[in-house]
Tab-separated table of C-alpha atoms in Angstrom:
chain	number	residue	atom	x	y	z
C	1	UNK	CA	133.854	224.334	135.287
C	2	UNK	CA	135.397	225.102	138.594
C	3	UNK	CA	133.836	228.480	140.394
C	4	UNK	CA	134.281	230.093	143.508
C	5	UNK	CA	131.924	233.015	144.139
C	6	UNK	CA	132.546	235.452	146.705
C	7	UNK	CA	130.540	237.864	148.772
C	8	UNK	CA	130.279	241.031	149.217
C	9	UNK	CA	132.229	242.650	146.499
C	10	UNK	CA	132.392	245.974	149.261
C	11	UNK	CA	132.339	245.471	152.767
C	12	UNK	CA	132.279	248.937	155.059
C	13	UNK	CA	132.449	248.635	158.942
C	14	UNK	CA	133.292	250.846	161.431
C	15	UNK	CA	136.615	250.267	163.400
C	16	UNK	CA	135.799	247.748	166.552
C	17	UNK	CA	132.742	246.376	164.783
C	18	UNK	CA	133.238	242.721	162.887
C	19	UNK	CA	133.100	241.988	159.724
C	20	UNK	CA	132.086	238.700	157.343
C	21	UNK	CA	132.889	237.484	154.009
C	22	UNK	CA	131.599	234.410	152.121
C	23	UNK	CA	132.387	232.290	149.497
C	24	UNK	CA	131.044	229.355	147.793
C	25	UNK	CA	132.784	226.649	145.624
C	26	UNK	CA	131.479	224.299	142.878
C	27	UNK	CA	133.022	221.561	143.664
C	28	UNK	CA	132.797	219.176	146.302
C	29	UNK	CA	136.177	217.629	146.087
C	30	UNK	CA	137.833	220.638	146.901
C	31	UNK	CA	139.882	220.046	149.800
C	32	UNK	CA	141.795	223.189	150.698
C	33	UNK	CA	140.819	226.646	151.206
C	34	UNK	CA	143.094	229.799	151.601
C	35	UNK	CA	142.291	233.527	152.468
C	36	UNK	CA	144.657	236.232	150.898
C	37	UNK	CA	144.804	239.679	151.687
C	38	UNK	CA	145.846	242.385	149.121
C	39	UNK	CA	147.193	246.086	150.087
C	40	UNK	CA	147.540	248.860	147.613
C	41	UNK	CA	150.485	248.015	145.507
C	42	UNK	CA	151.523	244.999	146.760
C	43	UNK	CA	151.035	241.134	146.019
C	44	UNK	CA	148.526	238.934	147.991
C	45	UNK	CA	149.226	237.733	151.576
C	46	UNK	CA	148.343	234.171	153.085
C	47	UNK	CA	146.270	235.334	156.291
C	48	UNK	CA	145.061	231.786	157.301
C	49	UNK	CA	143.563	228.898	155.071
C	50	UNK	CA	141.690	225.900	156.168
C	51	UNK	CA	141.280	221.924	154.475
C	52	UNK	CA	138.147	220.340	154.525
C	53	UNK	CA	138.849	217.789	157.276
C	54	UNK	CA	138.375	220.544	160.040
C	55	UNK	CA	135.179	222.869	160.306
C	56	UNK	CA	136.563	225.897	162.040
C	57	UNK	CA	140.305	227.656	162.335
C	58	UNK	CA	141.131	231.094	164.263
C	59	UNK	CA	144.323	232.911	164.810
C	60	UNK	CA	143.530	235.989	166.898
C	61	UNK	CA	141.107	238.300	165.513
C	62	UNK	CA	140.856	235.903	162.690
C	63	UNK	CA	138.609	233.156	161.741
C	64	UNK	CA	137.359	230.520	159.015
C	65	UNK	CA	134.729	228.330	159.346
C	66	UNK	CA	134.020	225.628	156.578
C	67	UNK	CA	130.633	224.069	156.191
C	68	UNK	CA	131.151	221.471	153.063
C	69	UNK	CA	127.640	219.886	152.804
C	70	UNK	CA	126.765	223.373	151.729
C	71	UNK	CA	130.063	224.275	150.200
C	72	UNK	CA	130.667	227.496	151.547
C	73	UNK	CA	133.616	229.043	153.782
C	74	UNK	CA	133.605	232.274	155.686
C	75	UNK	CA	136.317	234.555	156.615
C	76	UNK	CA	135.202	236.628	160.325
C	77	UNK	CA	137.818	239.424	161.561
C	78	UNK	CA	136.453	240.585	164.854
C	79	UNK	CA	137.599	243.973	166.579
C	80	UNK	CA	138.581	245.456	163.374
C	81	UNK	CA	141.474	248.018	162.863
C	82	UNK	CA	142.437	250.958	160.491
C	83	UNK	CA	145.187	248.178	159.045
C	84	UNK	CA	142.683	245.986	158.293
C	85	UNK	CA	141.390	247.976	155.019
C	86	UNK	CA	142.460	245.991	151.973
C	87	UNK	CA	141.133	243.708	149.167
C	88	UNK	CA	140.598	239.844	150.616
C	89	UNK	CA	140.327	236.762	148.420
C	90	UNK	CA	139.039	233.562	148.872
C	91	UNK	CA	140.214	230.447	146.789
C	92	UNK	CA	140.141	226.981	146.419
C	93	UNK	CA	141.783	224.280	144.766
C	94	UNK	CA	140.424	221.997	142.587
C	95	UNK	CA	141.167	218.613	141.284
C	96	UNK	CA	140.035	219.247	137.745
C	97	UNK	CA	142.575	221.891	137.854
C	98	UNK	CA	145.217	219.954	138.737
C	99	UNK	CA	144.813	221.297	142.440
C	100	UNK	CA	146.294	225.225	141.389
C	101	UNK	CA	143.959	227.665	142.906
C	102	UNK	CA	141.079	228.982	141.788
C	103	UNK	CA	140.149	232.704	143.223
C	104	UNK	CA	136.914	234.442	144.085
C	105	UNK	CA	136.801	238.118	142.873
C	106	UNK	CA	137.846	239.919	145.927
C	107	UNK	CA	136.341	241.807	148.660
C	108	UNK	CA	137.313	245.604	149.865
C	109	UNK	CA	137.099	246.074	152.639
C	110	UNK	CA	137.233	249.358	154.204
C	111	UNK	CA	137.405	250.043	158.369
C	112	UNK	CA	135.340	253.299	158.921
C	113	UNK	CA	137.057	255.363	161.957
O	1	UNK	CA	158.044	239.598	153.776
O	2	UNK	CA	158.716	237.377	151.193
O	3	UNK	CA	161.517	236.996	149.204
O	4	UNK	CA	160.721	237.188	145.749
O	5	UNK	CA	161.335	239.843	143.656
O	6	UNK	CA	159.682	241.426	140.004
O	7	UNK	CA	161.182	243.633	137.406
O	8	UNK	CA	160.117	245.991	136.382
O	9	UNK	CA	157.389	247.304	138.716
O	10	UNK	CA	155.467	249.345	135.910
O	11	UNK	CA	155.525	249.380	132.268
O	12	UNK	CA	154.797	251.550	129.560
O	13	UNK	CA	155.144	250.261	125.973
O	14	UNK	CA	153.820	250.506	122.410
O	15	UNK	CA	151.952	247.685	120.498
O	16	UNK	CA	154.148	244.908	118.805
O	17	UNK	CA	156.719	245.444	121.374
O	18	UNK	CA	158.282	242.235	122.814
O	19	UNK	CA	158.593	242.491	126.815
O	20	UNK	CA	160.431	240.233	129.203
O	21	UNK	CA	159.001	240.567	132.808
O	22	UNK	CA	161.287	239.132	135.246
O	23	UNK	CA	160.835	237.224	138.552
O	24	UNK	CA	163.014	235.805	140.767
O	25	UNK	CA	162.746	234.281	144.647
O	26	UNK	CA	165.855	233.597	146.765
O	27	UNK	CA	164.047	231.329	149.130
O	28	UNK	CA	164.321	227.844	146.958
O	29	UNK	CA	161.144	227.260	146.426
O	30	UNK	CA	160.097	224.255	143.385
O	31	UNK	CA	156.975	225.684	142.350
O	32	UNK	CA	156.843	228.570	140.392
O	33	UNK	CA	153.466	230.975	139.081
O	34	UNK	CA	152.085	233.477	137.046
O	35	UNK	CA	148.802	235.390	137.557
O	36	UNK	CA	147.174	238.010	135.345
O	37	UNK	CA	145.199	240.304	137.477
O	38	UNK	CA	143.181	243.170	136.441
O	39	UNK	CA	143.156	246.305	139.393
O	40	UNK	CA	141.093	244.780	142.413
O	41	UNK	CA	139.645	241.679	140.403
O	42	UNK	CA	140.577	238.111	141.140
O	43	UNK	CA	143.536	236.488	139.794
O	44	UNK	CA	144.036	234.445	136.812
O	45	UNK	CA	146.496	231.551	136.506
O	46	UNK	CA	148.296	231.992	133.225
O	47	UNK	CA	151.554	229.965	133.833
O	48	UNK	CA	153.178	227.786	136.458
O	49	UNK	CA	156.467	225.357	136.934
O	50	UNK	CA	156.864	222.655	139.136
O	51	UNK	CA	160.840	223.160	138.973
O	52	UNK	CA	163.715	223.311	136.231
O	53	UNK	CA	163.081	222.823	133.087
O	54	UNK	CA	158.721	222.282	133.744
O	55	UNK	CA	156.499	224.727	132.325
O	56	UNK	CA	152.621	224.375	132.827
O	57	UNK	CA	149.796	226.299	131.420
O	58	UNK	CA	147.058	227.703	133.483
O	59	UNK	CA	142.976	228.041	132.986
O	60	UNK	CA	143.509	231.426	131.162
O	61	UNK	CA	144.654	231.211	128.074
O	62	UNK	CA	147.362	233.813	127.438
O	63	UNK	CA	149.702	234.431	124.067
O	64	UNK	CA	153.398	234.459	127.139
O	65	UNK	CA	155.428	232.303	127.177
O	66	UNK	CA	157.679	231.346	130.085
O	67	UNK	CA	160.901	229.264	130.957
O	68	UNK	CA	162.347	227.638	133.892
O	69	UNK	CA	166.492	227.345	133.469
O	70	UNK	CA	167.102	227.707	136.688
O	71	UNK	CA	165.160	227.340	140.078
O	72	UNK	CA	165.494	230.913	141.300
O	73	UNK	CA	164.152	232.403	137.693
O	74	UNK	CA	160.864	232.558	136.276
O	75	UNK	CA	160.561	235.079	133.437
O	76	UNK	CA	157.429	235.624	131.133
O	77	UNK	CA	157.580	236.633	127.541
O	78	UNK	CA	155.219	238.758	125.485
O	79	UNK	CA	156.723	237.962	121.583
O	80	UNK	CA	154.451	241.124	120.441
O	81	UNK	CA	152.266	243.146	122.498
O	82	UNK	CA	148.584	244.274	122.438
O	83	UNK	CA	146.754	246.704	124.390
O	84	UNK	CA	144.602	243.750	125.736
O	85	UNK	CA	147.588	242.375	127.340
O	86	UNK	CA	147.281	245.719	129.614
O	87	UNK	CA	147.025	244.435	133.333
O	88	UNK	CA	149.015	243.844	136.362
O	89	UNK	CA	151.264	240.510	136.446
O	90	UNK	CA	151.911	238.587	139.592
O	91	UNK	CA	154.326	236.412	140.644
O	92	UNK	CA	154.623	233.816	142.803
O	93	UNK	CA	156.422	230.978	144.772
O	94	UNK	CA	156.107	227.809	146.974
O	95	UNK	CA	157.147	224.552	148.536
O	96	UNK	CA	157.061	221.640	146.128
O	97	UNK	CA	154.802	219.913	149.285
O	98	UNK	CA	153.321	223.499	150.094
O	99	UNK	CA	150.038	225.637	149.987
O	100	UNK	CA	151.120	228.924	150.707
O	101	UNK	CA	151.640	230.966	147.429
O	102	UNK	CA	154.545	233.905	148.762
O	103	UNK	CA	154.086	236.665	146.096
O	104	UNK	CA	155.885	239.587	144.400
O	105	UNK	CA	154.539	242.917	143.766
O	106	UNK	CA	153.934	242.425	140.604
O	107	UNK	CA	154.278	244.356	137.242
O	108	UNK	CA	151.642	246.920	136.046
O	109	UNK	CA	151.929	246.822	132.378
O	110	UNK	CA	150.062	249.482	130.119
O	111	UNK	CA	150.254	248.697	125.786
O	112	UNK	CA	149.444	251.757	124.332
């Protein structure tokens, strides 16, 4: 079935420094691809997403790059700040699923001061 | 910040209990979801709507049920509850055309 595996599970870098994290789909028909973050206690945030027509986004300190012959997508946040600790999900949608997203398993990430 | 709205925030109840958790958005949206999502793990489609009167089921099967009467409402309904059902429940809202997913702050329910 449809999968999307993210990477790390724990990400800790120190404030200014950059920080990476990866996920990989299943399927190759996938066609969009959102990034969420998650603070304590609250519901998940759209933070920038990207569709499989285009092979690199940024908004600010964010970034996404796509690389589909290897299905994998990357989320970079450069110059990281205090504000920036929180859980981060990747997803995808799938056709099989009717296009509803399917999530990876999170990432916390914590900005070391 | 998004407005769309859960009640109640956290629940405490005893097994065979039945539990309405309710969710509503002011902001029109068609489509309509429900996640399961256990502290810090990824989230689990359990229900969505496209609008009135459409109920879907997601990929993880779950014993709620849920309605959709009216746009703005989307509540889910546990007929008797179990201490598996223990987990946070989000909710969620978008465009009929959209991609963003706007979400609440869910409900932390605990079946003792």
């Amino acid at each position: 079935g449809e999968n999307v595996e993210q990477h790390p599970s724990t990400l800790s870098v120190q404030e200014g420094d950059s920080a990476v994290i990866k996920c990989t789909y299943s399927d190759s028909a996938s066609n969009y691809f959102p990034w969420y973050k998650q603070e304590l206690g609250k519901g998940p945030q759209l933070i920038i997403d990207i569709r499989s027509n285009v092979g690199e986004k940024k908004d600010q300190r964010i970034a996404v790059t796509l690389n589909k012959t290897a299905k994998h997508f990357s989320l970079h946040i450069t110059e990281t700040q205090p504000e920036d600790s929180a859980v981060y999900f990747c997803a995808a949608s799938f056709m099989d699923s009717n296009y509803q997203l399917i999530w990876g398993a999170g990432t916390k990430l914590i900005i070391k001061p | 910040e998004a407005d769309i709205y859960q009640t109640p925030r956290y629940l405490v109840i005893g097994t065979g209990k039945k539990i309405t958790l309710e969710c509503s958005q002011t902001m029109g949206h068609d489509k309509m979801y429900w996640y399961q999502q256990d502290p810090g793990m990824e989230l689990h489609l359990i229900h969505y709507s496209y609008g009135v009167n459409s109920t879907e089921k997601g990929d993880l099967s779950s014993e709620s049920t849920v309605s959709r009467i009216r746009t703005e409402h989307f509540p889910l309904t546990l007929e008797s509850a179990r201490p598996s059902h223990t987990s946070q429940y989000l909710c969620a809202s978008s465009f009929q055309g959209g991609d963003e997913q706007f979400f609440g702050p869910g409900t932390r329910l605990t079946v003792l």
